[in-house]
Amino acid sequence: MGRGKIEIKKIENTTNRQVTFSKRRSGLFKKAKEISILCAADVGVIVFNSTGRLFDFASSSMKRLLERYRNASGGRAWNNEYEQMLSQFRNLKKENEELQKELSCVTGEDVGTLAPNQLDFLEGNLVLAAKKARERKIEVLKYERRKTESKVIGLQQKCSILREWLSNPEIPEEYDLDNSGGQTPPPPGFRRQPNQPNLQGGG
Amino acid sequence: MGRGKIEIKKIENTTNRQVTFSKRRSGLFKKAKEISILCAADVGVIVFNSTGRLFDFASSSMKRLLERYRNASGGRAWNNEYEQMLSQFRNLKKENEELQKELSCVTGEDVGTLAPNQLDFLEGNLVLAAKKARERKIEVLKYERRKTESKVIGLQQKCSILREWLSNPEIPEEYDLDNSGGQTPPPPGFRRQPNQPNLQGGG
DNA sequence: CCAACTATATATAATGC
DNA sequence: TGCATTATATATAGTTG
């Protein structure tokens, strides 16, 4: 319907395609609006152009229309994602309940429903778990002790270095060792390299 | 576009409305198809007529179109139900993960990440839980023992009744005690009250 | 790139069977 | 009720500014 008849196939010229899209889109939406009014219909139109931009029209509310569509189509053409999520949701919920139950059993909160042999098994597991926790605790404590020890050794070394340094007569005057406020002097071995005797060699 | 111009307002005549709906619906779908082909667009049309019947058209797949629409519209006109479920879903998932972690900690499977004081706490809890399980087990066992004992006592009573009954010369002839097939005689103490001596009083 | 403008193709309201 | 016809209203392709 225009000056010349056109074949219904993709318009290759980009600008031409965009112009036609714009015109026909408004035409489509107009028709949708008309049928909705004339025939008391609920109409929704969704269009993505070739560049992926979205245009839509809804005679009432797209949200309500789509909800209605989901009910009416009965999953036929409905969103797989939705259905999948629904089943996953149910699974998760079930799993969650089981976990919670298991957890309450395992902490001894809800042991009322268990049979003696189950209780026996549970007790064994708990004792084992407690043992594991204890072992791990000891391991960690040992590790921390080693760390502390090596720290102490390091401090002792520094201390002996400091002592040696103090017994050294070459104390520069600008360092006031009794100064408790203000800036502390830089620790020996880090800042006094320029005028310090070689401690490593000096023993 | 027809013999006469019509005003765009609801057609009150039902049959007329239905006819117009049918014609315009096919026209709308045709236009949707044309724009999708001409302009390489992705188009979907959803229509409910005034009686609530659903008609739809999609250039590709309505399912994919609606998924795409959900992404593109960014929840603007999207299904509340869906969004709500999505957030609930995320919460559940998170909760689930936490439960699982907690459970694996509590069973001593994954204690590697815990600090010594946490381990201490865990150990205490596990010992307590084990104790609870043990207590419950003992309780259940005691209960079952009591049940068994009372059963034994009941059996002993029945036994003594039977013994007394056997030593009683007034055995009715219709009772065949060696009868292994057929109907068993009614147990003493329940059916023979009429011609039985008072056992409670008799000692 | 947009709007206005035709000339023409299409859609469809009214009609008839 | 539903389909075919037809006269007319609309939509729009191509064109112009």
Short mmCIF file of C-alpha atoms (C1' of nucleotides) in Angstrom, two decimals:
data_model
loop_
_atom_site.label_atom_id
_atom_site.label_comp_id
_atom_site.label_asym_id
_atom_site.label_seq_id
_atom_site.Cartn_x
_atom_site.Cartn_y
_atom_site.Cartn_z
CA MET A 1 0.00 0.00 0.00
CA GLY A 2 1.98 2.81 -1.26
CA ARG A 3 3.26 4.15 -4.54
CA GLY A 4 4.55 0.74 -5.49
CA LYS A 5 3.90 -2.77 -4.40
CA ILE A 6 6.64 -4.32 -2.29
CA GLU A 7 7.51 -7.93 -1.77
CA ILE A 8 7.35 -9.10 1.82
CA LYS A 9 10.99 -9.91 2.44
CA LYS A 10 13.76 -8.32 4.46
CA ILE A 11 14.57 -4.75 3.40
CA GLU A 12 18.32 -4.77 2.97
CA ASN A 13 18.82 -0.99 2.84
CA THR A 14 19.31 -0.03 6.48
CA THR A 15 17.85 3.47 6.45
CA ASN A 16 14.91 2.34 4.36
CA ARG A 17 14.33 -0.51 6.80
CA GLN A 18 14.39 1.83 9.76
CA VAL A 19 11.93 4.23 8.11
CA THR A 20 9.56 1.42 7.20
CA PHE A 21 9.89 0.01 10.71
CA SER A 22 8.97 3.32 12.25
CA LYS A 23 5.93 3.78 10.03
CA ARG A 24 4.65 0.24 10.32
CA ARG A 25 5.26 0.11 14.05
CA SER A 26 3.02 3.10 14.62
CA GLY A 27 0.48 1.53 12.25
CA LEU A 28 0.60 -1.75 14.15
CA PHE A 29 0.13 -0.06 17.50
CA LYS A 30 -2.72 2.02 16.11
CA LYS A 31 -4.48 -1.13 14.87
CA ALA A 32 -3.91 -2.81 18.21
CA LYS A 33 -5.44 0.15 20.00
CA GLU A 34 -8.40 0.21 17.62
CA ILE A 35 -9.24 -3.46 18.01
CA SER A 36 -8.94 -3.15 21.76
CA ILE A 37 -11.45 -0.30 21.80
CA LEU A 38 -13.85 -1.54 19.11
CA CYS A 39 -14.00 -5.09 20.37
CA ALA A 40 -13.37 -4.59 24.10
CA ALA A 41 -10.26 -6.71 23.79
CA ASP A 42 -7.12 -6.78 25.89
CA VAL A 43 -4.17 -6.39 23.58
CA GLY A 44 -0.42 -6.33 24.01
CA VAL A 45 2.26 -5.93 21.36
CA ILE A 46 5.97 -6.40 21.91
CA VAL A 47 8.45 -5.48 19.18
CA PHE A 48 12.24 -5.62 19.06
CA ASN A 49 13.73 -3.88 16.03
CA SER A 50 16.73 -5.27 14.19
CA THR A 51 19.12 -3.40 16.47
CA GLY A 52 17.51 -4.94 19.55
CA ARG A 53 15.62 -1.92 20.78
CA LEU A 54 12.32 -2.62 22.51
CA PHE A 55 8.94 -1.06 21.69
CA ASP A 56 5.71 -2.12 23.27
CA PHE A 57 2.05 -1.35 23.40
CA ALA A 58 -0.57 -2.56 25.82
CA SER A 59 -4.23 -1.65 25.87
CA SER A 60 -4.34 -1.95 29.67
CA SER A 61 -1.27 -3.04 31.63
CA MET A 62 1.42 -5.21 30.13
CA LYS A 63 2.08 -6.71 33.56
CA ARG A 64 -1.49 -7.85 34.03
CA LEU A 65 -1.72 -8.96 30.42
CA LEU A 66 1.34 -11.17 30.76
CA GLU A 67 0.13 -12.69 34.00
CA ARG A 68 -3.17 -13.42 32.33
CA TYR A 69 -1.29 -14.85 29.38
CA ARG A 70 0.69 -17.17 31.61
CA ASN A 71 -2.49 -18.50 33.19
CA ALA A 72 -4.33 -18.82 29.89
CA SER A 73 -1.51 -20.42 27.96
CA GLY A 74 -1.04 -22.88 30.79
CA GLY A 75 2.69 -23.11 30.38
CA ARG A 76 2.26 -23.98 26.70
CA ALA A 77 4.32 -21.11 25.43
CA TRP A 78 5.41 -19.91 28.77
CA ASN A 79 8.76 -19.01 29.93
CA ASN A 80 10.81 -22.10 30.56
CA GLU A 81 12.95 -20.16 32.93
CA TYR A 82 9.95 -19.55 35.12
CA GLU A 83 8.89 -23.17 35.17
CA GLN A 84 12.41 -24.35 35.80
CA MET A 85 12.85 -21.91 38.60
CA LEU A 86 9.57 -23.00 40.12
CA SER A 87 10.69 -26.62 40.27
CA GLN A 88 14.14 -25.66 41.48
CA PHE A 89 12.46 -23.50 44.09
CA ARG A 90 10.43 -26.43 45.35
CA ASN A 91 13.50 -28.66 45.44
CA LEU A 92 15.46 -26.08 47.36
CA LYS A 93 12.67 -25.67 49.85
CA LYS A 94 12.50 -29.40 50.44
CA GLU A 95 16.26 -29.69 50.70
CA ASN A 96 16.28 -26.81 53.12
CA GLU A 97 13.74 -28.44 55.37
CA GLU A 98 15.72 -31.65 55.38
CA LEU A 99 18.92 -29.83 56.19
CA GLN A 100 17.25 -28.00 59.01
CA LYS A 101 15.91 -31.24 60.41
CA GLU A 102 19.26 -32.92 60.07
CA LEU A 103 20.95 -30.03 61.76
CA SER A 104 18.52 -30.02 64.66
CA CYS A 105 19.08 -33.76 65.06
CA VAL A 106 22.81 -33.39 64.91
CA THR A 107 22.90 -30.68 67.55
CA GLY A 108 20.81 -32.88 69.78
CA GLU A 109 17.93 -30.39 69.79
CA ASP A 110 15.45 -32.75 68.28
CA VAL A 111 16.29 -36.33 69.15
CA GLY A 112 12.79 -37.25 70.21
CA THR A 113 11.92 -39.00 66.99
CA LEU A 114 14.97 -41.21 66.66
CA ALA A 115 15.18 -44.91 67.42
CA PRO A 116 17.85 -46.27 69.78
CA ASN A 117 20.14 -47.52 67.02
CA GLN A 118 19.88 -44.17 65.23
CA LEU A 119 20.68 -42.47 68.51
CA ASP A 120 23.63 -44.78 68.94
CA PHE A 121 24.88 -43.87 65.48
CA LEU A 122 24.31 -40.19 66.14
CA GLU A 123 26.16 -40.33 69.42
CA GLY A 124 29.10 -42.03 67.73
CA ASN A 125 29.19 -39.38 65.02
CA LEU A 126 29.01 -36.56 67.52
CA VAL A 127 31.79 -37.98 69.63
CA LEU A 128 33.87 -38.37 66.49
CA ALA A 129 33.10 -34.82 65.40
CA ALA A 130 33.96 -33.50 68.84
CA LYS A 131 37.23 -35.39 68.68
CA LYS A 132 37.95 -33.90 65.26
CA ALA A 133 37.19 -30.42 66.51
CA ARG A 134 39.45 -31.01 69.50
CA GLU A 135 42.27 -32.29 67.32
CA ARG A 136 41.93 -29.38 64.98
CA LYS A 137 41.90 -27.00 67.93
CA ILE A 138 45.08 -28.51 69.29
CA GLU A 139 46.66 -28.34 65.87
CA VAL A 140 45.76 -24.68 65.52
CA LEU A 141 46.96 -23.91 69.02
CA LYS A 142 50.26 -25.67 68.35
CA TYR A 143 50.66 -23.72 65.15
CA GLU A 144 49.95 -20.45 66.93
CA ARG A 145 52.35 -21.38 69.69
CA ARG A 146 55.10 -22.03 67.14
CA LYS A 147 54.32 -18.69 65.56
CA THR A 148 54.49 -16.96 68.93
CA GLU A 149 57.71 -18.73 69.77
CA SER A 150 59.35 -17.62 66.57
CA LYS A 151 58.13 -14.12 67.30
CA VAL A 152 59.65 -14.31 70.79
CA ILE A 153 62.90 -15.53 69.34
CA GLY A 154 62.89 -12.66 66.92
CA LEU A 155 62.20 -10.21 69.73
CA GLN A 156 64.96 -11.73 71.84
CA GLN A 157 67.36 -11.29 68.98
CA LYS A 158 66.32 -7.69 68.56
CA CYS A 159 66.62 -7.24 72.29
CA SER A 160 70.16 -8.56 72.37
CA ILE A 161 71.00 -6.35 69.44
CA LEU A 162 69.54 -3.39 71.32
CA ARG A 163 71.49 -4.30 74.46
CA GLU A 164 74.71 -4.55 72.55
CA TRP A 165 73.91 -1.26 70.91
CA LEU A 166 73.32 0.39 74.29
CA SER A 167 76.66 -0.87 75.61
CA ASN A 168 78.28 0.69 72.59
CA PRO A 169 79.83 4.06 73.54
CA GLU A 170 79.01 5.63 70.16
CA ILE A 171 75.51 6.81 71.10
CA PRO A 172 74.59 9.87 69.13
CA GLU A 173 73.42 12.73 71.34
CA GLU A 174 70.13 13.44 69.56
CA TYR A 175 68.64 10.13 70.83
CA ASP A 176 67.01 10.50 74.22
CA LEU A 177 66.34 6.94 75.40
CA ASP A 178 64.18 7.97 78.35
CA ASN A 179 61.84 9.99 76.16
CA SER A 180 58.44 8.43 76.75
CA GLY A 181 56.31 11.02 74.97
CA GLY A 182 56.82 12.39 71.50
CA GLN A 183 58.51 10.43 68.78
CA THR A 184 60.25 7.21 69.68
CA PRO A 185 63.71 6.85 68.25
CA PRO A 186 63.97 4.66 65.18
CA PRO A 187 64.71 1.07 66.21
CA PRO A 188 68.35 0.11 66.00
CA GLY A 189 69.26 -1.90 63.00
CA PHE A 190 66.83 -0.01 60.75
CA ARG A 191 67.63 3.69 60.80
CA ARG A 192 71.13 4.05 62.27
CA GLN A 193 73.01 2.28 59.56
CA PRO A 194 75.08 5.33 58.53
CA ASN A 195 76.93 5.81 61.84
CA GLN A 196 76.49 2.37 63.39
CA PRO A 197 79.17 -0.25 63.83
CA ASN A 198 78.68 -3.48 61.91
CA LEU A 199 76.78 -5.54 64.48
CA GLN A 200 76.69 -8.74 62.46
CA GLY A 201 80.45 -8.81 62.20
CA GLY A 202 81.10 -7.41 65.68
CA GLY A 203 79.34 -10.37 67.45
CA MET B 1 -11.71 1.43 5.60
CA GLY B 2 -14.87 -0.10 4.48
CA ARG B 3 -18.16 0.90 2.97
CA GLY B 4 -18.68 3.41 5.72
CA LYS B 5 -16.51 5.21 8.20
CA ILE B 6 -16.83 3.97 11.77
CA GLU B 7 -16.11 5.73 14.99
CA ILE B 8 -13.45 4.09 17.17
CA LYS B 9 -15.56 3.12 20.18
CA LYS B 10 -16.88 -0.13 21.53
CA ILE B 11 -19.18 -2.00 19.13
CA GLU B 12 -22.26 -2.79 21.21
CA ASN B 13 -23.79 -5.34 18.84
CA THR B 14 -22.25 -8.62 19.93
CA THR B 15 -22.21 -10.46 16.62
CA ASN B 16 -20.96 -7.41 14.81
CA ARG B 17 -18.25 -7.04 17.43
CA GLN B 18 -17.20 -10.64 17.03
CA VAL B 19 -17.04 -10.36 13.25
CA THR B 20 -15.02 -7.19 13.43
CA PHE B 21 -12.76 -8.79 16.03
CA SER B 22 -12.08 -11.77 13.82
CA LYS B 23 -11.29 -9.64 10.79
CA ARG B 24 -9.16 -7.13 12.60
CA ARG B 25 -7.32 -9.80 14.54
CA SER B 26 -6.18 -11.51 11.37
CA GLY B 27 -5.27 -8.10 9.97
CA LEU B 28 -3.25 -7.28 13.07
CA PHE B 29 -1.40 -10.58 12.97
CA LYS B 30 -0.72 -10.14 9.27
CA LYS B 31 0.77 -6.69 9.88
CA ALA B 32 2.85 -8.06 12.73
CA LYS B 33 4.19 -10.79 10.50
CA GLU B 34 4.96 -8.31 7.72
CA ILE B 35 6.90 -5.91 9.91
CA SER B 36 8.85 -8.81 11.38
CA ILE B 37 9.90 -9.97 7.93
CA LEU B 38 10.42 -6.60 6.27
CA CYS B 39 12.34 -5.08 9.15
CA ALA B 40 13.96 -8.17 10.69
CA ALA B 41 12.07 -7.47 13.89
CA ASP B 42 11.02 -9.81 16.65
CA VAL B 43 7.30 -9.33 17.22
CA GLY B 44 4.76 -10.79 19.57
CA VAL B 45 1.07 -10.00 19.85
CA ILE B 46 -1.23 -11.18 22.60
CA VAL B 47 -4.99 -10.62 22.37
CA PHE B 48 -7.84 -11.56 24.66
CA ASN B 49 -11.26 -11.05 23.12
CA SER B 50 -14.20 -9.73 25.14
CA THR B 51 -15.18 -13.24 26.19
CA GLY B 52 -11.68 -13.89 27.55
CA ARG B 53 -10.44 -16.17 24.82
CA LEU B 54 -6.73 -15.93 24.03
CA PHE B 55 -5.18 -15.41 20.61
CA ASP B 56 -1.52 -14.86 20.04
CA PHE B 57 1.07 -14.37 17.38
CA ALA B 58 4.84 -14.47 17.60
CA SER B 59 7.33 -14.01 14.79
CA SER B 60 9.78 -16.42 16.41
CA SER B 61 8.99 -17.96 19.76
CA MET B 62 6.76 -16.30 22.31
CA LYS B 63 8.77 -17.96 25.05
CA ARG B 64 12.03 -16.41 23.94
CA LEU B 65 10.35 -13.11 23.16
CA LEU B 66 8.94 -12.85 26.66
CA GLU B 67 12.26 -13.76 28.24
CA ARG B 68 13.89 -11.10 26.16
CA TYR B 69 11.16 -8.69 27.14
CA ARG B 70 11.74 -9.37 30.81
CA ASN B 71 15.43 -8.59 30.43
CA ALA B 72 14.86 -5.52 28.30
CA SER B 73 12.07 -4.02 30.36
CA GLY B 74 14.13 -4.59 33.48
CA GLY B 75 11.19 -5.41 35.70
CA ARG B 76 9.41 -2.21 34.68
CA ALA B 77 6.29 -3.95 33.47
CA TRP B 78 7.21 -7.36 34.62
CA ASN B 79 5.32 -9.94 36.49
CA ASN B 80 5.40 -9.30 40.19
CA GLU B 81 4.98 -12.93 41.00
CA TYR B 82 8.12 -13.73 39.10
CA GLU B 83 10.18 -11.07 40.80
CA GLN B 84 8.98 -12.07 44.21
CA MET B 85 9.81 -15.68 43.57
CA LEU B 86 13.22 -14.70 42.27
CA SER B 87 14.12 -12.88 45.45
CA GLN B 88 12.71 -15.67 47.59
CA PHE B 89 14.70 -18.09 45.52
CA ARG B 90 17.91 -16.21 46.15
CA ASN B 91 17.21 -16.06 49.87
CA LEU B 92 16.54 -19.78 50.00
CA LYS B 93 19.72 -20.51 48.13
CA LYS B 94 21.76 -18.40 50.51
CA GLU B 95 20.10 -19.94 53.52
CA ASN B 96 20.73 -23.37 52.10
CA GLU B 97 24.41 -22.71 51.63
CA GLU B 98 24.71 -21.46 55.18
CA LEU B 99 22.92 -24.48 56.52
CA GLN B 100 25.15 -26.77 54.56
CA LYS B 101 28.25 -25.01 55.84
CA GLU B 102 26.97 -25.11 59.38
CA LEU B 103 26.19 -28.77 59.04
CA SER B 104 29.61 -29.59 57.66
CA CYS B 105 31.18 -27.67 60.53
CA VAL B 106 29.02 -29.38 63.08
CA THR B 107 29.88 -32.83 61.80
CA GLY B 108 33.54 -31.93 61.94
CA GLU B 109 33.99 -32.35 58.18
CA ASP B 110 35.09 -28.82 57.56
CA VAL B 111 36.81 -27.37 60.56
CA GLY B 112 39.74 -25.95 58.64
CA THR B 113 38.43 -22.40 58.55
CA LEU B 114 37.55 -22.00 62.22
CA ALA B 115 39.51 -20.09 64.82
CA PRO B 116 40.54 -21.75 68.11
CA ASN B 117 37.77 -20.18 70.17
CA GLN B 118 35.18 -21.20 67.56
CA LEU B 119 36.62 -24.69 67.65
CA ASP B 120 36.38 -24.67 71.40
CA PHE B 121 32.75 -23.64 71.21
CA LEU B 122 32.05 -26.26 68.56
CA GLU B 123 33.70 -28.97 70.59
CA GLY B 124 31.65 -28.02 73.62
CA ASN B 125 28.44 -28.11 71.59
CA LEU B 126 29.29 -31.45 70.09
CA VAL B 127 30.11 -32.99 73.44
CA LEU B 128 26.84 -31.62 74.77
CA ALA B 129 24.93 -32.94 71.76
CA ALA B 130 26.58 -36.33 72.16
CA LYS B 131 25.61 -36.30 75.81
CA LYS B 132 22.02 -35.41 74.87
CA ALA B 133 21.92 -38.19 72.31
CA ARG B 134 23.30 -40.59 74.89
CA GLU B 135 20.78 -39.48 77.50
CA ARG B 136 17.98 -39.80 75.05
CA LYS B 137 19.20 -43.21 74.06
CA ILE B 138 19.28 -44.33 77.66
CA GLU B 139 15.85 -42.85 78.21
CA VAL B 140 14.47 -44.70 75.22
CA LEU B 141 16.14 -47.90 76.27
CA LYS B 142 14.78 -47.55 79.81
CA TYR B 143 11.33 -46.91 78.41
CA GLU B 144 11.56 -49.94 76.19
CA ARG B 145 12.82 -52.01 79.09
CA ARG B 146 9.87 -50.87 81.20
CA LYS B 147 7.57 -51.76 78.36
CA THR B 148 9.15 -55.19 78.04
CA GLU B 149 9.01 -55.69 81.80
CA SER B 150 5.34 -54.86 81.94
CA LYS B 151 4.81 -57.22 79.05
CA VAL B 152 6.68 -59.92 80.95
CA ILE B 153 4.63 -59.23 84.06
CA GLY B 154 1.46 -59.41 81.98
CA LEU B 155 2.59 -62.70 80.51
CA GLN B 156 3.50 -64.05 83.93
CA GLN B 157 0.07 -63.12 85.23
CA LYS B 158 -1.60 -64.75 82.28
CA CYS B 159 0.64 -67.74 82.82
CA SER B 160 -0.31 -68.08 86.48
CA ILE B 161 -3.97 -67.68 85.56
CA LEU B 162 -3.55 -70.38 82.98
CA ARG B 163 -1.80 -72.63 85.48
CA GLU B 164 -4.52 -72.12 88.05
CA TRP B 165 -7.10 -72.66 85.40
CA LEU B 166 -5.43 -75.91 84.38
CA SER B 167 -5.40 -77.15 87.96
CA ASN B 168 -9.10 -76.29 88.19
CA PRO B 169 -11.19 -79.46 87.65
CA GLU B 170 -14.08 -77.50 86.08
CA ILE B 171 -12.75 -77.65 82.54
CA PRO B 172 -15.61 -77.37 80.15
CA GLU B 173 -15.57 -80.15 77.61
CA GLU B 174 -15.91 -77.98 74.56
CA TYR B 175 -12.36 -76.63 75.12
CA ASP B 176 -9.75 -78.80 73.44
CA LEU B 177 -6.42 -77.52 74.74
CA ASP B 178 -4.34 -79.51 72.28
CA ASN B 179 -6.26 -78.13 69.38
CA SER B 180 -3.57 -76.54 67.19
CA GLY B 181 -5.66 -75.93 64.07
CA GLY B 182 -9.03 -74.26 63.91
CA GLN B 183 -10.19 -71.69 66.44
CA THR B 184 -8.19 -71.21 69.61
CA PRO B 185 -10.19 -71.21 72.81
CA PRO B 186 -10.82 -67.80 74.38
CA PRO B 187 -7.98 -66.97 76.79
CA PRO B 188 -8.65 -67.67 80.44
CA GLY B 189 -9.42 -64.66 82.50
CA PHE B 190 -11.43 -63.03 79.72
CA ARG B 191 -14.19 -65.34 78.69
CA ARG B 192 -14.57 -67.78 81.57
CA GLN B 193 -15.58 -65.30 84.19
CA PRO B 194 -19.00 -66.89 84.82
CA ASN B 195 -17.70 -70.16 86.26
CA GLN B 196 -14.25 -69.04 87.45
CA PRO B 197 -13.19 -68.58 91.08
CA ASN B 198 -12.13 -65.08 92.17
CA LEU B 199 -8.37 -65.18 91.54
CA GLN B 200 -7.56 -61.80 93.08
CA GLY B 201 -9.10 -62.79 96.35
CA GLY B 202 -7.93 -66.41 96.22
CA GLY B 203 -4.20 -65.55 96.18
"C1'" DC C 1 17.48 12.03 9.79
"C1'" DC C 2 12.47 13.91 9.84
"C1'" DA C 3 8.04 15.50 8.23
"C1'" DA C 4 4.79 16.25 4.68
"C1'" DC C 5 2.83 14.67 0.58
"C1'" DT C 6 0.67 11.86 -2.74
"C1'" DA C 7 -0.42 7.63 -5.43
"C1'" DT C 8 -1.42 3.36 -4.64
"C1'" DA C 9 -1.95 -1.08 -2.06
"C1'" DT C 10 -4.44 -3.02 1.67
"C1'" DA C 11 -7.81 -3.59 5.16
"C1'" DT C 12 -12.26 -3.84 6.19
"C1'" DA C 13 -17.61 -2.29 6.95
"C1'" DA C 14 -21.45 -3.24 4.82
"C1'" DT C 15 -23.89 -6.22 1.98
"C1'" DG C 16 -25.61 -10.42 -0.12
"C1'" DC C 17 -26.06 -15.44 -0.18
"C1'" DT D 1 -23.69 -18.65 11.16
"C1'" DG D 2 -20.11 -18.09 7.95
"C1'" DC D 3 -18.09 -16.97 3.56
"C1'" DA D 4 -17.54 -14.03 -0.75
"C1'" DT D 5 -18.09 -9.47 -2.70
"C1'" DT D 6 -17.46 -4.71 -3.07
"C1'" DA D 7 -17.15 0.10 -2.10
"C1'" DT D 8 -14.63 2.81 0.65
"C1'" DA D 9 -11.35 4.15 4.46
"C1'" DT D 10 -6.68 3.63 5.85
"C1'" DA D 11 -1.93 2.57 5.66
"C1'" DT D 12 2.09 3.31 3.68
"C1'" DA D 13 6.16 3.27 -0.27
"C1'" DG D 14 8.26 6.41 -2.61
"C1'" DT D 15 9.10 11.09 -3.12
"C1'" DT D 16 10.16 15.87 -1.97
"C1'" DG D 17 11.81 19.75 0.94
#
